[in-house]
Short mmCIF file of C-alpha atoms and ligand atoms in Angstrom, two decimals:
data_model
loop_
_atom_site.label_atom_id
_atom_site.label_comp_id
_atom_site.label_asym_id
_atom_site.label_seq_id
_atom_site.Cartn_x
_atom_site.Cartn_y
_atom_site.Cartn_z
CA UNK C 1 13.53 -13.64 39.25
CA UNK C 2 10.32 -12.58 41.07
CA UNK C 3 9.85 -14.29 44.41
CA UNK C 4 6.80 -13.99 46.60
CA UNK C 5 7.48 -15.40 50.04
CA UNK C 6 4.92 -16.21 52.73
CA UNK C 7 2.79 -13.24 51.74
CA UNK C 8 -0.18 -12.49 53.97
CA UNK C 9 -2.74 -9.76 53.30
CA UNK C 10 -5.83 -8.79 55.28
CA UNK C 11 -8.68 -6.39 54.67
CA UNK C 12 -9.54 -5.24 58.16
CA UNK C 13 -9.66 -8.37 60.30
CA UNK C 14 -10.22 -10.68 57.36
CA UNK C 15 -7.16 -12.47 56.02
CA UNK C 16 -7.49 -12.92 52.23
CA UNK C 17 -3.98 -14.17 51.49
CA UNK C 18 -2.33 -16.56 53.88
CA UNK C 19 1.42 -17.17 53.59
CA UNK C 20 1.37 -17.38 49.79
CA UNK C 21 4.71 -18.32 48.22
CA UNK C 22 5.21 -18.28 44.45
CA UNK C 23 7.98 -17.50 42.04
CA UNK C 24 8.34 -16.86 38.34
CA UNK C 25 11.52 -17.04 36.28
CA UNK C 26 12.71 -15.15 33.24
CA UNK C 27 10.79 -16.31 30.15
CA UNK C 28 8.20 -18.15 32.21
CA UNK C 29 4.42 -17.78 32.31
CA UNK C 30 2.80 -18.75 35.61
CA UNK C 31 -0.99 -19.09 35.62
CA UNK C 32 -2.72 -18.53 38.96
CA UNK C 33 -6.17 -20.07 38.85
CA UNK C 34 -8.94 -19.72 41.39
CA UNK C 35 -12.62 -19.03 41.77
CA UNK C 36 -14.25 -15.68 42.53
CA UNK C 37 -12.89 -14.13 45.68
CA UNK C 38 -9.96 -16.57 46.02
CA UNK C 39 -7.57 -13.62 46.37
CA UNK C 40 -6.09 -13.49 42.85
CA UNK C 41 -6.48 -9.74 42.32
CA UNK C 42 -5.23 -9.05 45.83
CA UNK C 43 -2.12 -11.12 45.08
CA UNK C 44 -1.28 -9.09 41.96
CA UNK C 45 -2.08 -5.78 43.64
CA UNK C 46 0.21 -6.58 46.54
CA UNK C 47 3.12 -7.27 44.15
CA UNK C 48 2.88 -3.66 42.91
CA UNK C 49 2.07 -2.28 46.39
CA UNK C 50 -1.50 -1.28 45.58
CA UNK C 51 -2.46 -3.14 48.73
CA UNK C 52 -0.35 -3.47 51.87
CA UNK C 53 0.97 -6.82 52.93
CA UNK C 54 0.77 -7.75 56.58
CA UNK C 55 3.83 -9.95 56.37
CA UNK C 56 6.03 -11.71 53.86
CA UNK C 57 8.37 -10.62 51.12
CA UNK C 58 8.34 -9.83 47.40
CA UNK C 59 11.75 -9.74 45.73
CA UNK C 60 12.77 -8.98 42.18
CA UNK C 61 16.31 -10.28 41.77
CA UNK C 62 16.90 -9.64 45.44
CA UNK C 63 15.37 -6.15 45.58
CA UNK C 64 12.53 -5.90 48.09
CA UNK C 65 9.32 -4.61 46.51
CA UNK C 66 6.88 -5.49 49.28
CA UNK C 67 5.05 -2.45 50.69
CA UNK C 68 7.01 0.01 48.57
CA UNK C 69 4.92 1.83 45.92
CA UNK C 70 3.41 1.16 42.47
CA UNK C 71 5.99 3.55 41.07
CA UNK C 72 8.87 1.64 42.65
CA UNK C 73 7.51 -1.59 41.17
CA UNK C 74 7.12 0.00 37.71
CA UNK C 75 10.63 1.45 37.82
CA UNK C 76 11.97 -1.98 38.77
CA UNK C 77 10.22 -3.38 35.70
CA UNK C 78 7.03 -4.90 37.15
CA UNK C 79 3.81 -3.78 35.46
CA UNK C 80 0.20 -4.69 36.23
CA UNK C 81 -2.47 -4.96 33.55
CA UNK C 82 -5.47 -4.46 35.83
CA UNK C 83 -8.91 -5.89 35.19
CA UNK C 84 -10.82 -2.87 36.51
CA UNK C 85 -10.78 0.09 34.13
CA UNK C 86 -7.80 -1.51 32.38
CA UNK C 87 -5.55 1.19 33.87
CA UNK C 88 -5.89 3.72 31.05
CA UNK C 89 -7.07 7.34 30.97
CA UNK C 90 -10.19 7.26 28.79
CA UNK C 91 -10.39 11.02 28.12
CA UNK C 92 -6.75 11.18 26.96
CA UNK C 93 -5.68 10.13 23.48
CA UNK C 94 -4.09 6.76 22.86
CA UNK C 95 -0.79 8.54 22.18
CA UNK C 96 -0.98 10.44 25.49
CA UNK C 97 -1.67 7.19 27.32
CA UNK C 98 1.47 5.68 25.82
CA UNK C 99 3.56 8.76 26.63
CA UNK C 100 2.36 8.89 30.23
CA UNK C 101 3.29 5.23 30.64
CA UNK C 102 6.96 5.76 29.78
CA UNK C 103 8.95 4.90 32.93
CA UNK C 104 10.99 7.72 34.46
CA UNK C 105 14.11 5.53 34.41
CA UNK C 106 14.11 5.91 30.64
CA UNK C 107 14.30 9.66 31.03
CA UNK C 108 12.30 12.20 29.06
CA UNK C 109 14.34 11.64 25.93
CA UNK C 110 11.97 12.21 22.99
CA UNK C 111 13.81 9.88 20.62
CA UNK C 112 13.67 7.09 23.20
CA UNK C 113 9.99 7.73 23.78
CA UNK C 114 9.27 7.50 20.04
CA UNK C 115 11.26 4.29 19.86
CA UNK C 116 9.18 2.77 22.66
CA UNK C 117 5.91 3.90 21.06
CA UNK C 118 7.03 2.42 17.73
CA UNK C 119 7.78 -0.84 19.54
CA UNK C 120 4.24 -0.94 21.00
CA UNK C 121 2.71 -0.14 17.62
CA UNK C 122 4.64 -2.99 16.04
CA UNK C 123 2.97 -5.31 18.52
CA UNK C 124 -0.48 -3.72 18.07
CA UNK C 125 -0.54 -2.23 14.54
CA UNK C 126 -4.35 -1.67 14.82
CA UNK C 127 -3.58 1.23 17.17
CA UNK C 128 -1.65 3.18 14.54
CA UNK C 129 -4.85 4.71 13.14
CA UNK C 130 -6.21 5.46 16.62
CA UNK C 131 -3.34 7.42 18.17
CA UNK C 132 -5.15 10.77 18.15
CA UNK C 133 -8.46 9.41 19.46
CA UNK C 134 -9.50 9.48 23.11
CA UNK C 135 -8.84 5.98 24.49
CA UNK C 136 -12.39 5.85 25.86
CA UNK C 137 -13.88 6.15 22.35
CA UNK C 138 -12.29 2.86 21.24
CA UNK C 139 -14.01 -0.54 21.33
CA UNK C 140 -13.48 -2.76 24.39
CA UNK C 141 -10.99 -4.89 22.50
CA UNK C 142 -9.01 -1.90 21.27
CA UNK C 143 -8.97 -0.43 24.78
CA UNK C 144 -7.52 -3.69 26.03
CA UNK C 145 -4.80 -3.40 23.37
CA UNK C 146 -4.06 0.14 24.59
CA UNK C 147 -3.92 -1.15 28.17
CA UNK C 148 -1.50 -3.89 27.18
CA UNK C 149 0.61 -1.43 25.14
CA UNK C 150 0.67 0.90 28.18
CA UNK C 151 1.83 -2.00 30.37
CA UNK C 152 4.54 -2.87 27.83
CA UNK C 153 5.93 0.69 27.53
CA UNK C 154 9.46 0.57 28.88
CA UNK C 155 9.66 -3.19 28.29
CA UNK C 156 8.83 -4.60 31.71
CA UNK C 157 10.64 -7.66 32.99
CA UNK C 158 7.55 -8.95 34.76
CA UNK C 159 3.98 -8.51 33.52
CA UNK C 160 1.04 -9.20 35.84
CA UNK C 161 -2.22 -9.83 33.98
CA UNK C 162 -5.49 -9.74 35.89
CA UNK C 163 -8.16 -11.75 34.05
CA UNK C 164 -7.40 -10.42 30.56
CA UNK C 165 -10.15 -12.65 29.12
CA UNK C 166 -12.96 -10.67 30.79
CA UNK C 167 -15.09 -8.82 28.26
CA UNK C 168 -13.01 -9.81 25.24
CA UNK C 169 -13.85 -11.99 22.26
CA UNK C 170 -12.09 -15.38 22.22
CA UNK C 171 -10.11 -14.26 19.17
CA UNK C 172 -8.74 -11.19 20.86
CA UNK C 173 -7.94 -13.07 24.07
CA UNK C 174 -5.97 -15.53 21.98
CA UNK C 175 -4.10 -12.71 20.23
CA UNK C 176 -3.20 -10.95 23.47
CA UNK C 177 -2.05 -14.11 25.18
CA UNK C 178 -0.11 -15.29 22.14
CA UNK C 179 1.70 -11.95 22.33
CA UNK C 180 2.56 -12.56 25.99
CA UNK C 181 3.93 -16.00 25.10
CA UNK C 182 5.93 -14.55 22.21
CA UNK C 183 7.47 -11.88 24.46
CA UNK C 184 8.33 -14.51 27.07
CA UNK C 185 10.04 -16.68 24.49
CA UNK C 186 11.81 -13.90 22.59
CA UNK C 187 12.61 -11.36 25.31
CA UNK C 188 12.52 -13.34 28.52
CA UNK C 189 9.41 -11.59 29.83
CA UNK C 190 8.15 -13.25 33.01
CA UNK C 191 4.37 -13.21 33.43
CA UNK C 192 1.85 -14.03 36.11
CA UNK C 193 -1.53 -14.59 34.53
CA UNK C 194 -4.51 -14.64 36.86
CA UNK C 195 -7.61 -16.28 35.41
CA UNK C 196 -10.92 -17.86 36.29
CA UNK C 197 -10.96 -19.26 32.77
CA UNK C 198 -8.47 -22.11 33.23
CA UNK C 199 -8.50 -23.23 29.61
CA UNK C 200 -7.48 -19.77 28.42
CA UNK C 201 -4.57 -19.67 30.86
CA UNK C 202 -3.37 -23.20 30.23
CA UNK C 203 -2.84 -22.48 26.53
CA UNK C 204 0.20 -20.32 27.22
CA UNK C 205 1.29 -21.17 30.78
CA UNK C 206 4.40 -23.11 31.72
CA UNK C 207 3.26 -23.67 35.29
CA UNK C 208 -0.04 -23.49 37.12
CA UNK C 209 -0.78 -22.62 40.72
CA UNK C 210 -4.22 -23.02 42.24
CA UNK C 211 -5.34 -20.49 44.82
CA UNK C 212 -8.25 -21.37 47.09
CA UNK C 213 -9.47 -18.90 49.72
CA UNK C 214 -6.08 -17.25 50.02
CA UNK C 215 -3.90 -20.37 50.06
CA UNK C 216 -1.92 -22.05 47.29
CA UNK C 217 -3.28 -25.57 47.29
CA UNK C 218 -1.37 -26.96 44.32
CA UNK C 219 1.38 -26.14 41.84
CA UNK C 220 2.23 -28.15 38.74
CA UNK C 221 3.75 -27.87 35.26
CA UNK C 222 0.92 -26.84 32.90
CA UNK C 223 1.39 -29.93 30.74
CA UNK C 224 0.66 -32.20 33.69
CA UNK C 225 -2.69 -30.67 34.65
CA UNK C 226 -5.63 -32.68 33.37
CA UNK C 227 -9.18 -31.44 32.92
CA UNK C 228 -10.29 -33.65 35.84
CA UNK C 229 -7.70 -32.10 38.13
CA UNK C 230 -8.94 -28.66 37.14
CA UNK C 231 -12.46 -29.59 38.19
CA UNK C 232 -10.95 -30.85 41.43
CA UNK C 233 -9.38 -27.48 42.14
CA UNK C 234 -12.57 -25.50 42.18
P1 ATP A 301 -12.43 -11.92 41.56
O1 ATP A 301 -12.20 -12.86 40.46
O2 ATP A 301 -13.86 -11.84 41.99
O3 ATP A 301 -11.79 -10.57 41.40
P2 ATP A 301 -10.24 -12.63 43.23
O4 ATP A 301 -9.76 -14.03 43.34
O5 ATP A 301 -9.46 -11.71 42.37
O6 ATP A 301 -11.74 -12.62 42.80
P3 ATP A 301 -9.93 -10.64 45.28
O7 ATP A 301 -10.53 -9.58 44.44
O8 ATP A 301 -8.49 -10.62 45.56
O9 ATP A 301 -10.31 -12.08 44.70
O10 ATP A 301 -10.72 -10.65 46.67
C1 ATP A 301 -10.44 -11.57 47.72
C2 ATP A 301 -11.44 -11.34 48.83
O11 ATP A 301 -11.18 -10.06 49.43
C3 ATP A 301 -12.90 -11.30 48.37
O12 ATP A 301 -13.68 -11.94 49.34
C4 ATP A 301 -13.23 -9.84 48.29
O13 ATP A 301 -14.59 -9.61 48.56
C5 ATP A 301 -12.34 -9.24 49.37
N1 ATP A 301 -11.90 -7.88 49.03
C6 ATP A 301 -11.29 -7.50 47.88
N2 ATP A 301 -10.96 -6.20 47.91
C7 ATP A 301 -11.37 -5.72 49.12
C8 ATP A 301 -11.32 -4.45 49.76
N3 ATP A 301 -10.76 -3.38 49.18
N4 ATP A 301 -11.83 -4.35 51.01
C9 ATP A 301 -12.37 -5.42 51.62
N5 ATP A 301 -12.46 -6.65 51.09
C10 ATP A 301 -11.96 -6.81 49.84
#
């Protein structure tokens, strides 16, 4: 479904991703593990064209996404849940954030918009009471729910999650990731989950890839990765 082929990215003269190849299928969760600065965020940002690739390809069912635009990626059904600022407008209400996130391909049809908002509220019922509040006034956990609901507006085919465990209680992390797993199983959502916290990622992942200083050093089914091997990776 999503194929990343020999992707290389540099910041100035410094190469931070070196010929990275990865793929994720419909209904599959791929965990990309790596230490600080390994290039995990850069990898996700390049998939949605927030950073420019020097070479390589990124295809979604054959459509080239590499070095297009975040909007092109979103319209194709690829959404990023960023770690920095969680990608929401804190001075706008929760409802506004959801409305803004509606992809253009779904048109400006009000009924459709309401249907999509209802879908997100079914997943995160806690947000029902918060719709009229500025997103920035919510707790960290609730803001993360808004961010995830924003990413799910328009039902993406591929969700990219950048360290969702940062700043959240273990309970909430579990809830969010269980939701990702449920959407993968029930709706065929493909997900790439970037984490430093390997144990969090392994709970829901089908496959694991280890990224070390910009290179994929290992890939394995999640069930085959032992704790010792994880220590080995880092
Ligand atoms: P972290 O968990 O700390 O976010 P990461 O694995 O996500 O780490 P990246 O954020 O992709 O890693 O960063 C990879 C390397 O590129 C790091 O050494 C980082 O300092 C550097 N880097 C990231 N963004 C930029 C930028 N905009 N300009 C220059 N260097 C950058």
